[in-house]
CSV table of C-alpha atoms (C1' of nucleotides) in Angstrom, one decimal:
chain,number,residue,atom,x,y,z
K,1,MET,CA,-24.6,2.0,12.1
K,2,ARG,CA,-24.8,-1.7,12.6
K,3,LYS,CA,-22.6,-3.2,15.3
K,4,VAL,CA,-19.2,-4.6,14.5
K,5,ARG,CA,-17.8,-7.2,16.8
K,6,THR,CA,-14.9,-6.3,19.1
K,7,PHE,CA,-13.4,-8.1,22.1
K,8,SER,CA,-12.4,-4.8,23.7
K,9,ASN,CA,-14.6,-2.9,26.1
K,10,ASP,CA,-12.5,0.3,25.8
K,11,THR,CA,-14.6,2.3,23.4
K,12,ALA,CA,-12.0,5.0,22.9
K,13,LEU,CA,-9.3,2.5,22.0
K,14,VAL,CA,-11.6,0.7,19.7
K,15,ASN,CA,-12.4,3.9,17.9
K,16,GLU,CA,-8.8,4.9,17.6
K,17,ARG,CA,-7.8,1.5,16.3
K,18,ARG,CA,-10.7,1.4,13.8
K,19,LYS,CA,-9.8,4.9,12.6
K,20,HIS,CA,-6.4,3.6,11.9
K,21,ILE,CA,-7.7,0.5,10.2
K,22,ILE,CA,-10.0,2.6,8.0
K,23,LYS,CA,-7.1,4.9,6.9
K,24,ILE,CA,-4.6,2.2,6.2
K,25,ALA,CA,-7.0,-0.3,4.7
K,26,THR,CA,-8.4,2.3,2.3
K,27,GLU,CA,-4.9,3.2,1.1
K,28,LEU,CA,-4.0,-0.4,0.6
K,29,ILE,CA,-7.3,-1.3,-1.1
K,30,VAL,CA,-7.1,1.7,-3.5
K,31,LYS,CA,-3.6,0.6,-4.4
K,32,LYS,CA,-4.1,-3.1,-4.8
K,33,GLY,CA,-7.8,-3.9,-4.6
K,34,TYR,CA,-9.8,-5.4,-1.8
K,35,ASN,CA,-9.3,-9.0,-2.8
K,36,ASN,CA,-5.6,-8.6,-3.4
K,37,ILE,CA,-4.8,-7.7,0.2
K,38,SER,CA,-4.9,-10.3,2.8
K,39,THR,CA,-5.8,-9.8,6.4
K,40,ARG,CA,-2.2,-10.7,7.2
K,41,GLU,CA,-0.9,-8.0,4.9
K,42,LEU,CA,-3.2,-5.5,6.3
K,43,ALA,CA,-2.3,-6.4,9.9
K,44,ASN,CA,1.3,-6.1,9.0
K,45,ALA,CA,0.8,-2.6,7.5
K,46,LEU,CA,-1.1,-1.7,10.7
K,47,GLY,CA,1.8,-2.9,12.8
K,48,MET,CA,-0.4,-5.6,14.3
K,49,SER,CA,-0.9,-9.4,14.0
K,50,THR,CA,-4.0,-11.0,12.5
K,51,GLY,CA,-5.2,-11.8,15.9
K,52,GLY,CA,-4.8,-8.2,17.0
K,53,LEU,CA,-6.7,-7.1,14.0
K,54,TYR,CA,-9.6,-9.4,14.7
K,55,HIS,CA,-9.7,-8.1,18.2
K,56,TYR,CA,-11.3,-4.9,16.7
K,57,ILE,CA,-13.3,-6.2,13.8
K,58,GLY,CA,-15.5,-9.3,13.3
K,59,SER,CA,-14.6,-10.1,9.7
K,60,LYS,CA,-12.7,-8.8,6.7
K,61,SER,CA,-15.8,-7.4,5.1
K,62,ASP,CA,-16.5,-5.4,8.3
K,63,ILE,CA,-13.6,-3.3,7.1
K,64,LEU,CA,-15.6,-2.4,4.0
K,65,TYR,CA,-18.6,-1.6,6.1
K,66,LEU,CA,-16.5,0.7,8.4
K,67,ILE,CA,-15.1,2.6,5.4
K,68,ILE,CA,-18.5,2.9,3.8
K,69,ASN,CA,-19.9,4.3,7.0
K,70,PHE,CA,-17.0,6.7,7.3
K,71,THR,CA,-17.6,8.1,3.9
K,72,ALA,CA,-21.3,8.5,4.5
K,73,GLU,CA,-20.5,10.4,7.7
K,74,LEU,CA,-18.1,12.6,5.8
K,75,THR,CA,-20.9,13.5,3.4
K,76,GLY,CA,-23.1,14.3,6.3
K,77,GLN,CA,-20.5,16.5,7.8
K,78,THR,CA,-19.8,18.3,4.6
K,79,LEU,CA,-23.5,19.0,4.2
K,80,ASP,CA,-23.8,20.2,7.8
K,81,ARG,CA,-20.9,22.5,7.3
K,82,PHE,CA,-22.5,23.9,4.2
K,83,ALA,CA,-25.7,24.5,6.0
K,84,LYS,CA,-24.1,26.4,8.8
K,85,GLU,CA,-21.6,28.5,6.9
K,86,LEU,CA,-23.9,29.5,4.1
K,87,LYS,CA,-27.1,30.0,5.9
K,88,ASP,CA,-27.5,33.7,5.2
K,89,ALA,CA,-25.7,34.1,1.9
K,90,GLN,CA,-27.1,34.7,-1.5
K,91,PRO,CA,-27.8,31.6,-3.6
K,92,ALA,CA,-25.1,32.5,-6.1
K,93,ASP,CA,-22.5,32.9,-3.4
K,94,GLN,CA,-23.8,29.8,-1.6
K,95,LEU,CA,-23.4,27.9,-4.8
K,96,LYS,CA,-19.9,29.2,-5.6
K,97,GLU,CA,-18.7,28.6,-2.1
K,98,SER,CA,-20.2,25.1,-1.7
K,99,LEU,CA,-18.8,24.1,-5.0
K,100,LYS,CA,-15.4,25.1,-4.0
K,101,VAL,CA,-15.6,23.3,-0.7
K,102,TYR,CA,-17.2,20.3,-2.2
K,103,PHE,CA,-14.5,19.9,-4.9
K,104,GLU,CA,-11.8,20.3,-2.2
K,105,THR,CA,-13.4,17.6,-0.1
K,106,VAL,CA,-13.6,15.2,-3.0
K,107,ASP,CA,-10.0,15.9,-3.8
K,108,TYR,CA,-8.9,15.3,-0.3
K,109,TYR,CA,-10.9,12.1,0.1
K,110,ARG,CA,-10.4,10.9,-3.4
K,111,ASP,CA,-9.1,7.6,-2.1
K,112,PHE,CA,-12.4,7.0,-0.5
K,113,HIS,CA,-14.3,7.9,-3.6
K,114,ASN,CA,-12.3,5.5,-5.7
K,115,PHE,CA,-12.6,2.9,-3.0
K,116,VAL,CA,-16.4,3.2,-3.0
K,117,ASN,CA,-16.5,2.8,-6.7
K,118,HIS,CA,-14.3,-0.2,-6.7
K,119,ILE,CA,-15.9,-1.9,-3.7
K,120,MET,CA,-19.6,-1.3,-4.5
K,121,LEU,CA,-20.1,-4.7,-6.2
K,122,SER,CA,-18.6,-6.6,-3.3
K,123,LEU,CA,-21.1,-5.1,-0.9
K,124,PRO,CA,-24.4,-6.6,0.1
K,125,LEU,CA,-27.3,-4.6,-1.2
K,126,LYS,CA,-28.1,-3.3,2.2
K,127,ASP,CA,-24.7,-1.6,2.5
K,128,ARG,CA,-24.8,-0.3,-1.0
K,129,ARG,CA,-27.8,1.7,0.1
K,130,ILE,CA,-25.7,3.6,2.5
K,131,VAL,CA,-23.6,4.8,-0.3
K,132,TYR,CA,-26.6,5.6,-2.5
K,133,GLU,CA,-28.2,7.6,0.2
K,134,ALA,CA,-25.1,9.7,0.9
K,135,GLU,CA,-24.8,10.5,-2.8
K,136,SER,CA,-28.5,11.3,-3.1
K,137,ARG,CA,-28.2,13.7,-0.3
K,138,ILE,CA,-25.4,15.6,-1.9
K,139,ILE,CA,-27.3,15.8,-5.2
K,140,GLN,CA,-30.4,17.0,-3.4
K,141,PHE,CA,-28.4,19.6,-1.6
K,142,PHE,CA,-27.3,21.2,-4.9
K,143,GLU,CA,-30.7,20.7,-6.4
K,144,SER,CA,-32.5,22.7,-3.7
K,145,LEU,CA,-29.7,25.3,-3.7
K,146,LEU,CA,-30.3,25.8,-7.4
K,147,ASN,CA,-34.1,25.7,-7.0
K,148,SER,CA,-34.0,28.4,-4.4
K,149,GLY,CA,-32.0,30.6,-6.7
K,150,ILE,CA,-34.4,29.9,-9.5
K,151,GLU,CA,-37.4,30.9,-7.3
K,152,THR,CA,-35.9,34.2,-6.4
K,153,GLY,CA,-35.2,34.8,-10.1
K,154,GLN,CA,-31.5,35.0,-9.6
K,155,PHE,CA,-30.9,31.9,-11.7
K,156,ARG,CA,-32.3,31.0,-15.0
K,157,LYS,CA,-35.0,28.4,-15.1
K,158,VAL,CA,-32.8,25.4,-15.7
K,159,ASP,CA,-33.4,21.7,-14.9
K,160,ALA,CA,-32.0,21.8,-11.4
K,161,LYS,CA,-32.0,18.0,-11.0
K,162,ILE,CA,-29.8,17.3,-14.0
K,163,LEU,CA,-27.5,20.2,-13.2
K,164,ALA,CA,-27.1,19.1,-9.6
K,165,HIS,CA,-26.4,15.6,-10.9
K,166,ASN,CA,-23.8,16.9,-13.3
K,167,ILE,CA,-22.1,18.8,-10.5
K,168,VAL,CA,-21.7,15.6,-8.5
K,169,ALA,CA,-20.6,13.8,-11.6
K,170,ALA,CA,-18.0,16.4,-12.3
K,171,ALA,CA,-16.6,16.2,-8.8
K,172,ASN,CA,-16.5,12.4,-8.9
K,173,ALA,CA,-14.7,12.6,-12.2
K,174,TRP,CA,-12.0,14.5,-10.5
K,175,ALA,CA,-11.5,11.6,-8.1
K,176,ASN,CA,-11.8,8.6,-10.5
K,177,ARG,CA,-10.6,10.1,-13.7
K,178,GLY,CA,-7.6,11.9,-12.3
K,179,TRP,CA,-5.4,9.9,-14.6
K,180,TYR,CA,-6.8,12.0,-17.5
K,181,LEU,CA,-7.6,15.3,-15.8
K,182,LYS,CA,-4.4,15.8,-14.0
K,183,ARG,CA,-2.6,16.0,-17.3
K,184,TYR,CA,-4.3,19.3,-18.0
K,185,TYR,CA,-5.6,20.7,-14.7
K,186,THR,CA,-4.8,21.4,-11.2
K,187,LEU,CA,-7.6,21.1,-8.7
K,188,ASP,CA,-8.0,24.9,-8.6
K,189,LYS,CA,-8.1,25.2,-12.3
K,190,TYR,CA,-10.5,22.4,-12.7
K,191,THR,CA,-12.8,23.8,-10.0
K,192,ASP,CA,-12.7,27.2,-11.6
K,193,GLU,CA,-13.6,25.8,-15.0
K,194,GLN,CA,-16.4,23.8,-13.7
K,195,VAL,CA,-17.8,26.7,-11.6
K,196,GLU,CA,-17.7,28.8,-14.7
K,197,CYS,CA,-19.5,26.1,-16.7
K,198,ILE,CA,-22.2,25.9,-14.1
K,199,LEU,CA,-22.6,29.6,-13.5
K,200,ASP,CA,-22.8,30.0,-17.2
K,201,GLN,CA,-25.8,27.7,-17.4
K,202,ILE,CA,-27.7,29.4,-14.6
K,203,SER,CA,-26.8,33.0,-15.1
K,204,ALA,CA,-30.1,35.0,-15.4
K,205,PRO,CA,-31.2,35.8,-18.9
K,206,GLY,CA,-30.6,39.3,-20.3
K,207,LYS,CA,-27.3,39.8,-18.4
K,208,ALA,CA,-24.6,38.4,-20.6
K,209,SER,CA,-22.9,36.3,-18.0
K,210,PRO,CA,-22.2,38.6,-15.1
K,211,MET,CA,-21.2,35.9,-12.7
K,212,ALA,CA,-18.8,34.2,-14.9
K,213,GLN,CA,-15.7,35.9,-13.6
K,214,ILE,CA,-14.5,34.0,-10.6
K,215,SER,CA,-13.0,35.8,-7.7
K,216,ARG,CA,-10.0,33.9,-6.4
N,1,MET,CA,-4.2,-7.6,-28.5
N,2,ARG,CA,-2.0,-9.9,-26.5
N,3,LYS,CA,-2.4,-13.7,-27.0
N,4,VAL,CA,-4.6,-15.6,-24.7
N,5,ARG,CA,-4.1,-19.4,-24.4
N,6,THR,CA,-6.5,-21.8,-26.0
N,7,PHE,CA,-6.3,-25.5,-26.7
N,8,SER,CA,-8.4,-25.3,-29.7
N,9,ASN,CA,-7.2,-24.7,-33.3
N,10,ASP,CA,-10.6,-23.8,-34.6
N,11,THR,CA,-10.4,-20.0,-34.6
N,12,ALA,CA,-14.1,-19.4,-35.4
N,13,LEU,CA,-15.1,-21.6,-32.5
N,14,VAL,CA,-12.7,-19.9,-30.2
N,15,ASN,CA,-14.1,-16.5,-31.1
N,16,GLU,CA,-17.7,-17.7,-30.7
N,17,ARG,CA,-17.0,-19.2,-27.3
N,18,ARG,CA,-15.0,-16.2,-26.1
N,19,LYS,CA,-17.8,-13.8,-27.3
N,20,HIS,CA,-20.1,-15.9,-25.1
N,21,ILE,CA,-17.7,-15.8,-22.2
N,22,ILE,CA,-17.3,-12.1,-22.5
N,23,LYS,CA,-21.1,-11.5,-22.5
N,24,ILE,CA,-22.0,-13.8,-19.6
N,25,ALA,CA,-18.9,-13.0,-17.5
N,26,THR,CA,-19.5,-9.3,-17.8
N,27,GLU,CA,-23.1,-9.7,-16.6
N,28,LEU,CA,-22.1,-11.8,-13.7
N,29,ILE,CA,-19.2,-9.6,-12.7
N,30,VAL,CA,-21.2,-6.4,-12.8
N,31,LYS,CA,-23.8,-8.1,-10.7
N,32,LYS,CA,-21.6,-9.7,-8.1
N,33,GLY,CA,-18.0,-8.5,-8.5
N,34,TYR,CA,-15.1,-10.2,-10.1
N,35,ASN,CA,-13.8,-11.9,-7.0
N,36,ASN,CA,-17.2,-13.0,-5.9
N,37,ILE,CA,-17.7,-15.3,-8.9
N,38,SER,CA,-15.7,-18.5,-9.1
N,39,THR,CA,-14.6,-20.1,-12.4
N,40,ARG,CA,-17.0,-22.9,-11.4
N,41,GLU,CA,-19.9,-20.5,-11.2
N,42,LEU,CA,-19.0,-18.9,-14.4
N,43,ALA,CA,-18.6,-22.2,-16.2
N,44,ASN,CA,-22.0,-23.2,-14.9
N,45,ALA,CA,-23.6,-20.0,-16.2
N,46,LEU,CA,-22.0,-20.7,-19.5
N,47,GLY,CA,-23.3,-24.2,-19.6
N,48,MET,CA,-19.8,-25.6,-19.6
N,49,SER,CA,-17.5,-27.3,-17.1
N,50,THR,CA,-14.5,-25.6,-15.6
N,51,GLY,CA,-12.3,-27.8,-17.9
N,52,GLY,CA,-14.3,-26.6,-20.9
N,53,LEU,CA,-13.9,-23.0,-19.9
N,54,TYR,CA,-10.1,-23.4,-19.6
N,55,HIS,CA,-10.1,-24.9,-23.0
N,56,TYR,CA,-10.6,-21.3,-24.3
N,57,ILE,CA,-8.8,-19.2,-21.8
N,58,GLY,CA,-5.5,-19.4,-20.0
N,59,SER,CA,-6.5,-18.0,-16.7
N,60,LYS,CA,-9.3,-16.3,-14.9
N,61,SER,CA,-7.8,-12.9,-15.3
N,62,ASP,CA,-7.6,-13.5,-19.1
N,63,ILE,CA,-11.4,-12.9,-18.9
N,64,LEU,CA,-10.8,-9.4,-17.7
N,65,TYR,CA,-8.4,-8.8,-20.5
N,66,LEU,CA,-10.8,-10.1,-23.1
N,67,ILE,CA,-13.6,-7.8,-21.8
N,68,ILE,CA,-11.3,-4.8,-21.6
N,69,ASN,CA,-10.3,-5.4,-25.2
N,70,PHE,CA,-13.8,-5.8,-26.3
N,71,THR,CA,-14.9,-2.4,-24.8
N,72,ALA,CA,-11.9,-0.7,-26.4
N,73,GLU,CA,-12.9,-2.2,-29.7
N,74,LEU,CA,-16.4,-0.9,-29.2
N,75,THR,CA,-15.1,2.6,-28.7
N,76,GLY,CA,-13.1,2.4,-31.8
N,77,GLN,CA,-16.2,1.2,-33.7
N,78,THR,CA,-18.3,4.0,-32.3
N,79,LEU,CA,-15.7,6.6,-33.4
N,80,ASP,CA,-15.4,5.2,-36.8
N,81,ARG,CA,-19.1,5.3,-37.2
N,82,PHE,CA,-19.1,8.9,-36.2
N,83,ALA,CA,-16.4,9.7,-38.7
N,84,LYS,CA,-18.3,8.1,-41.5
N,85,GLU,CA,-21.8,9.2,-40.9
N,86,LEU,CA,-21.1,12.8,-39.9
N,87,LYS,CA,-18.3,13.7,-42.3
N,88,ASP,CA,-20.1,16.5,-44.1
N,89,ALA,CA,-22.6,17.8,-41.5
N,90,GLN,CA,-22.4,21.1,-39.7
N,91,PRO,CA,-20.7,21.1,-36.3
N,92,ALA,CA,-23.9,21.7,-34.4
N,93,ASP,CA,-25.6,18.8,-36.2
N,94,GLN,CA,-22.6,16.6,-35.8
N,95,LEU,CA,-22.6,17.3,-32.1
N,96,LYS,CA,-26.3,16.6,-31.6
N,97,GLU,CA,-26.2,13.4,-33.6
N,98,SER,CA,-23.0,12.1,-32.1
N,99,LEU,CA,-24.2,12.8,-28.6
N,100,LYS,CA,-27.4,10.9,-29.3
N,101,VAL,CA,-25.6,7.9,-30.7
N,102,TYR,CA,-22.9,8.0,-28.0
N,103,PHE,CA,-25.5,8.0,-25.2
N,104,GLU,CA,-27.4,5.2,-26.9
N,105,THR,CA,-24.2,3.2,-27.2
N,106,VAL,CA,-23.3,3.7,-23.5
N,107,ASP,CA,-26.8,2.7,-22.5
N,108,TYR,CA,-26.7,-0.4,-24.6
N,109,TYR,CA,-23.3,-1.4,-23.4
N,110,ARG,CA,-23.7,-0.2,-19.9
N,111,ASP,CA,-22.7,-3.4,-18.3
N,112,PHE,CA,-19.3,-3.0,-20.0
N,113,HIS,CA,-19.0,0.5,-18.7
N,114,ASN,CA,-19.8,-0.5,-15.2
N,115,PHE,CA,-17.4,-3.4,-15.5
N,116,VAL,CA,-14.6,-1.1,-16.5
N,117,ASN,CA,-15.4,1.3,-13.6
N,118,HIS,CA,-15.4,-1.6,-11.1
N,119,ILE,CA,-12.4,-3.5,-12.3
N,120,MET,CA,-10.1,-0.6,-13.0
N,121,LEU,CA,-8.2,-0.8,-9.7
N,122,SER,CA,-7.6,-4.6,-10.1
N,123,LEU,CA,-6.1,-4.3,-13.5
N,124,PRO,CA,-2.3,-4.3,-14.1
N,125,LEU,CA,-1.2,-0.9,-15.4
N,126,LYS,CA,-0.6,-2.2,-18.8
N,127,ASP,CA,-4.2,-3.2,-19.2
N,128,ARG,CA,-5.5,0.0,-17.7
N,129,ARG,CA,-3.8,1.9,-20.5
N,130,ILE,CA,-6.0,0.2,-23.0
N,131,VAL,CA,-9.0,1.7,-21.1
N,132,TYR,CA,-7.4,5.1,-20.7
N,133,GLU,CA,-6.6,5.3,-24.3
N,134,ALA,CA,-10.1,4.4,-25.5
N,135,GLU,CA,-11.6,7.0,-23.1
N,136,SER,CA,-9.1,9.6,-24.2
N,137,ARG,CA,-10.0,9.0,-27.8
N,138,ILE,CA,-13.7,9.7,-27.1
N,139,ILE,CA,-12.9,12.8,-25.2
N,140,GLN,CA,-10.6,14.0,-28.0
N,141,PHE,CA,-13.3,13.3,-30.5
N,142,PHE,CA,-15.8,15.7,-28.8
N,143,GLU,CA,-13.0,18.2,-28.0
N,144,SER,CA,-12.1,18.6,-31.6
N,145,LEU,CA,-15.7,18.6,-32.7
N,146,LEU,CA,-16.3,21.5,-30.3
N,147,ASN,CA,-13.1,23.2,-31.4
N,148,SER,CA,-14.1,23.1,-35.1
N,149,GLY,CA,-17.4,24.7,-34.2
N,150,ILE,CA,-15.6,27.4,-32.3
N,151,GLU,CA,-13.3,28.1,-35.2
N,152,THR,CA,-16.1,28.6,-37.6
N,153,GLY,CA,-17.8,30.9,-35.1
N,154,GLN,CA,-20.8,28.7,-34.7
N,155,PHE,CA,-20.0,27.9,-31.1
N,156,ARG,CA,-19.1,30.3,-28.3
N,157,LYS,CA,-15.5,30.3,-27.2
N,158,VAL,CA,-15.8,27.8,-24.4
N,159,ASP,CA,-13.2,25.5,-22.9
N,160,ALA,CA,-13.6,22.6,-25.2
N,161,LYS,CA,-11.5,20.3,-23.2
N,162,ILE,CA,-13.6,20.5,-20.0
N,163,LEU,CA,-16.8,20.4,-21.9
N,164,ALA,CA,-15.8,17.3,-23.8
N,165,HIS,CA,-14.8,15.7,-20.6
N,166,ASN,CA,-18.1,16.6,-19.1
N,167,ILE,CA,-19.9,15.0,-21.9
N,168,VAL,CA,-18.1,11.7,-21.4
N,169,ALA,CA,-18.6,12.0,-17.7
N,170,ALA,CA,-22.4,12.6,-18.2
N,171,ALA,CA,-22.6,9.5,-20.4
N,172,ASN,CA,-20.7,7.4,-18.0
N,173,ALA,CA,-22.9,8.6,-15.2
N,174,TRP,CA,-25.9,7.2,-17.1
N,175,ALA,CA,-24.2,3.8,-17.0
N,176,ASN,CA,-22.9,3.7,-13.5
N,177,ARG,CA,-25.3,5.9,-11.6
N,178,GLY,CA,-28.4,4.5,-13.2
N,179,TRP,CA,-29.6,3.5,-9.7
N,180,TYR,CA,-30.3,7.2,-9.2
N,181,LEU,CA,-31.0,8.6,-12.7
N,182,LYS,CA,-33.5,6.0,-13.6
N,183,ARG,CA,-35.8,7.2,-10.9
N,184,TYR,CA,-36.3,10.4,-12.8
N,185,TYR,CA,-35.3,9.9,-16.4
N,186,THR,CA,-35.6,7.6,-19.4
N,187,LEU,CA,-32.6,7.4,-21.6
N,188,ASP,CA,-34.3,9.7,-24.1
N,189,LYS,CA,-35.2,12.3,-21.5
N,190,TYR,CA,-31.7,12.2,-20.0
N,191,THR,CA,-30.1,12.6,-23.4
N,192,ASP,CA,-32.3,15.5,-24.3
N,193,GLU,CA,-31.6,17.3,-21.1
N,194,GLN,CA,-27.9,16.8,-21.4
N,195,VAL,CA,-27.9,17.9,-25.0
N,196,GLU,CA,-29.8,21.0,-24.0
N,197,CYS,CA,-27.2,21.7,-21.3
N,198,ILE,CA,-24.4,21.4,-23.7
N,199,LEU,CA,-25.9,23.4,-26.5
N,200,ASP,CA,-26.8,26.0,-24.0
N,201,GLN,CA,-23.2,26.4,-23.1
N,202,ILE,CA,-21.9,26.6,-26.6
N,203,SER,CA,-24.7,28.5,-28.3
N,204,ALA,CA,-23.2,31.6,-30.0
N,205,PRO,CA,-23.5,34.9,-28.0
N,206,GLY,CA,-26.2,37.4,-29.1
N,207,LYS,CA,-28.7,34.7,-30.1
N,208,ALA,CA,-30.6,33.8,-26.9
N,209,SER,CA,-30.3,30.1,-27.2
N,210,PRO,CA,-31.4,29.2,-30.7
N,211,MET,CA,-30.3,25.6,-30.6
N,212,ALA,CA,-31.9,24.7,-27.3
N,213,GLN,CA,-35.0,23.2,-28.8
N,214,ILE,CA,-34.3,19.6,-29.4
N,215,SER,CA,-36.0,18.0,-32.4
N,216,ARG,CA,-37.1,14.6,-31.4
G,1,DT,C1',-3.7,-11.7,40.9
G,2,DT,C1',-6.7,-10.4,37.4
G,3,DG,C1',-8.0,-8.4,33.0
G,4,DT,C1',-7.0,-7.6,28.5
G,5,DA,C1',-4.1,-6.4,24.5
G,6,DA,C1',-1.5,-8.7,21.4
G,7,DC,C1',0.6,-12.7,19.3
G,8,DG,C1',1.0,-16.2,15.7
G,9,DA,C1',0.3,-21.2,14.7
G,10,DC,C1',-3.2,-23.6,12.8
G,11,DA,C1',-7.7,-25.5,11.0
G,12,DG,C1',-11.0,-25.4,7.6
G,13,DA,C1',-12.9,-23.7,3.5
G,14,DG,C1',-12.7,-22.2,-1.0
G,15,DC,C1',-10.2,-21.0,-5.0
G,16,DG,C1',-7.9,-21.4,-9.6
G,17,DT,C1',-6.1,-24.6,-12.4
G,18,DT,C1',-4.9,-29.2,-14.2
G,19,DC,C1',-5.4,-33.6,-16.3
G,20,DG,C1',-6.8,-38.2,-17.3
G,21,DG,C1',-10.6,-39.6,-19.4
G,22,DT,C1',-15.2,-39.8,-22.3
G,23,DC,C1',-18.0,-39.0,-26.1
G,24,DT,C1',-19.4,-37.2,-30.5
G,25,DG,C1',-18.7,-36.3,-35.2
G,26,DT,C1',-16.0,-36.9,-39.4
G,27,DA,C1',-13.7,-39.3,-42.8
G,28,DA,C1',-11.1,-42.8,-44.7
G,29,DA,C1',-11.0,-47.8,-45.5
G,30,DA,C1',-13.3,-52.0,-46.4
S,1,DT,C1',-23.0,-49.1,-46.6
S,2,DT,C1',-20.5,-50.5,-42.7
S,3,DT,C1',-16.4,-50.5,-40.0
S,4,DT,C1',-12.6,-48.4,-38.1
S,5,DA,C1',-9.6,-44.6,-36.6
S,6,DC,C1',-9.0,-40.4,-34.9
S,7,DA,C1',-9.4,-35.5,-33.5
S,8,DG,C1',-10.7,-32.6,-30.4
S,9,DA,C1',-14.6,-30.5,-27.5
S,10,DC,C1',-15.9,-31.2,-23.1
S,11,DC,C1',-16.1,-33.2,-18.4
S,12,DG,C1',-15.4,-33.1,-13.4
S,13,DA,C1',-12.6,-35.0,-9.7
S,14,DA,C1',-8.6,-33.8,-7.5
S,15,DC,C1',-4.5,-31.0,-6.4
S,16,DG,C1',-2.0,-27.5,-4.3
S,17,DC,C1',-2.3,-23.3,-2.5
S,18,DT,C1',-4.0,-19.2,-0.2
S,19,DC,C1',-6.9,-17.1,2.7
S,20,DT,C1',-10.0,-16.1,6.7
S,21,DG,C1',-11.0,-16.4,11.2
S,22,DT,C1',-10.0,-19.0,15.8
S,23,DC,C1',-7.8,-20.1,19.9
S,24,DG,C1',-4.3,-21.2,23.2
S,25,DT,C1',-0.8,-18.6,24.9
S,26,DT,C1',2.1,-14.7,26.4
S,27,DA,C1',3.2,-10.0,28.2
S,28,DC,C1',2.0,-6.5,30.7
S,29,DA,C1',-0.6,-3.0,33.3
S,30,DA,C1',-3.5,-2.1,37.2
DNA sequence: TTGTAACGACAGAGCGTTCGGTCTGTAAAA
DNA sequence: TTTTACAGACCGAACGCTCTGTCGTTACAA
């Protein structure tokens, strides 16, 4: 986390203000686009003046950086949560549970996901890496989850890498293609269908598709 | 196709210049972001002056519109091609072939796909619809292809809607997540893997997975 | 009184767009 | 063939505007 300028020495206050900035800015940017909101407009939405805003950030693009970092942290937290909660479960249950939580998280933070998509090109390469890395970590999490199931023979021998990637793609799709999907699915329904698709692909050979019924 | 201002009466020349503008602008925008290229910079890359550029467009945002329209037309062309070439084939072959072609098309025009992804939030709703419609048509194409296979009993009874959507999502992923995928896959490899995933999911019950071997 | 959060007018830069003008190619007139 | 006239593609300086980021000031809490 690179440093972002502030004139305040009160760390708690800075964090609070920045949290607020992240939230409001993300909403605004998702609604109108980064370049279509001015610092004035943002300050206004925050209930501050431009000067006040610049008391806590060094530049407009710092806002992007703050948001990017926030999303990366989210990813980290999600993964940590998975690791803790699922430590001792069976691969199949781990997968089911983590898929459910992951899709929920993406839904909840879908503004951020869309934001990241939209903003990517305005970021310097260095900052893009932060996003790339966070995404890679998620994919790798699912990949190794799948692989551990394959090793124990509980899953079929599928290409874990592509499947993991497809999982993340499906989740992202919920965020950035909601305009289409929400005509036909609720989040729950969508999650169920996707989980079924995935379990279908990994269910061990021989057994027809024993894991395909979702318990909900 | 709404009208875009030009000062020229020579339709052929206008088309030629605009084609050039579309190509170069898309490249630039995908690299740096719409708001980070100026008309001056674009004109320069085109080998023109700003005045020359404005001879063929009415405003900077007209460029977005031109590109959006171009991609929508591409989609239409792809679908027409499918319709013609695959008319009499079996559903399974139709699917395999159309997947291959579709992934190839997405790869070839990946700048445009990325562009759409990036620019979506900045577009007026009216123009977004153009994109939505084109995407919906692609999804519907695969959906009905799957359904016709299900009706004849050649495919398993899967949720064609979600599978069709996943196909399009997987193709898009190739375009806008190439930074990750290209570490591990070539286009051919990626296509093969995805085709295998899909055939796997629809292969009729009883038979193990007879269509899983890809002929290439 | 001192420190600092907050204000908001303002400077400076950069942008999209315009517009008076040039220059090249074509075609009619001589 | 040479001259003249003209259309229109193209140029680039300049305009008007918006935006970011600064800074002198105020309000207030300790």
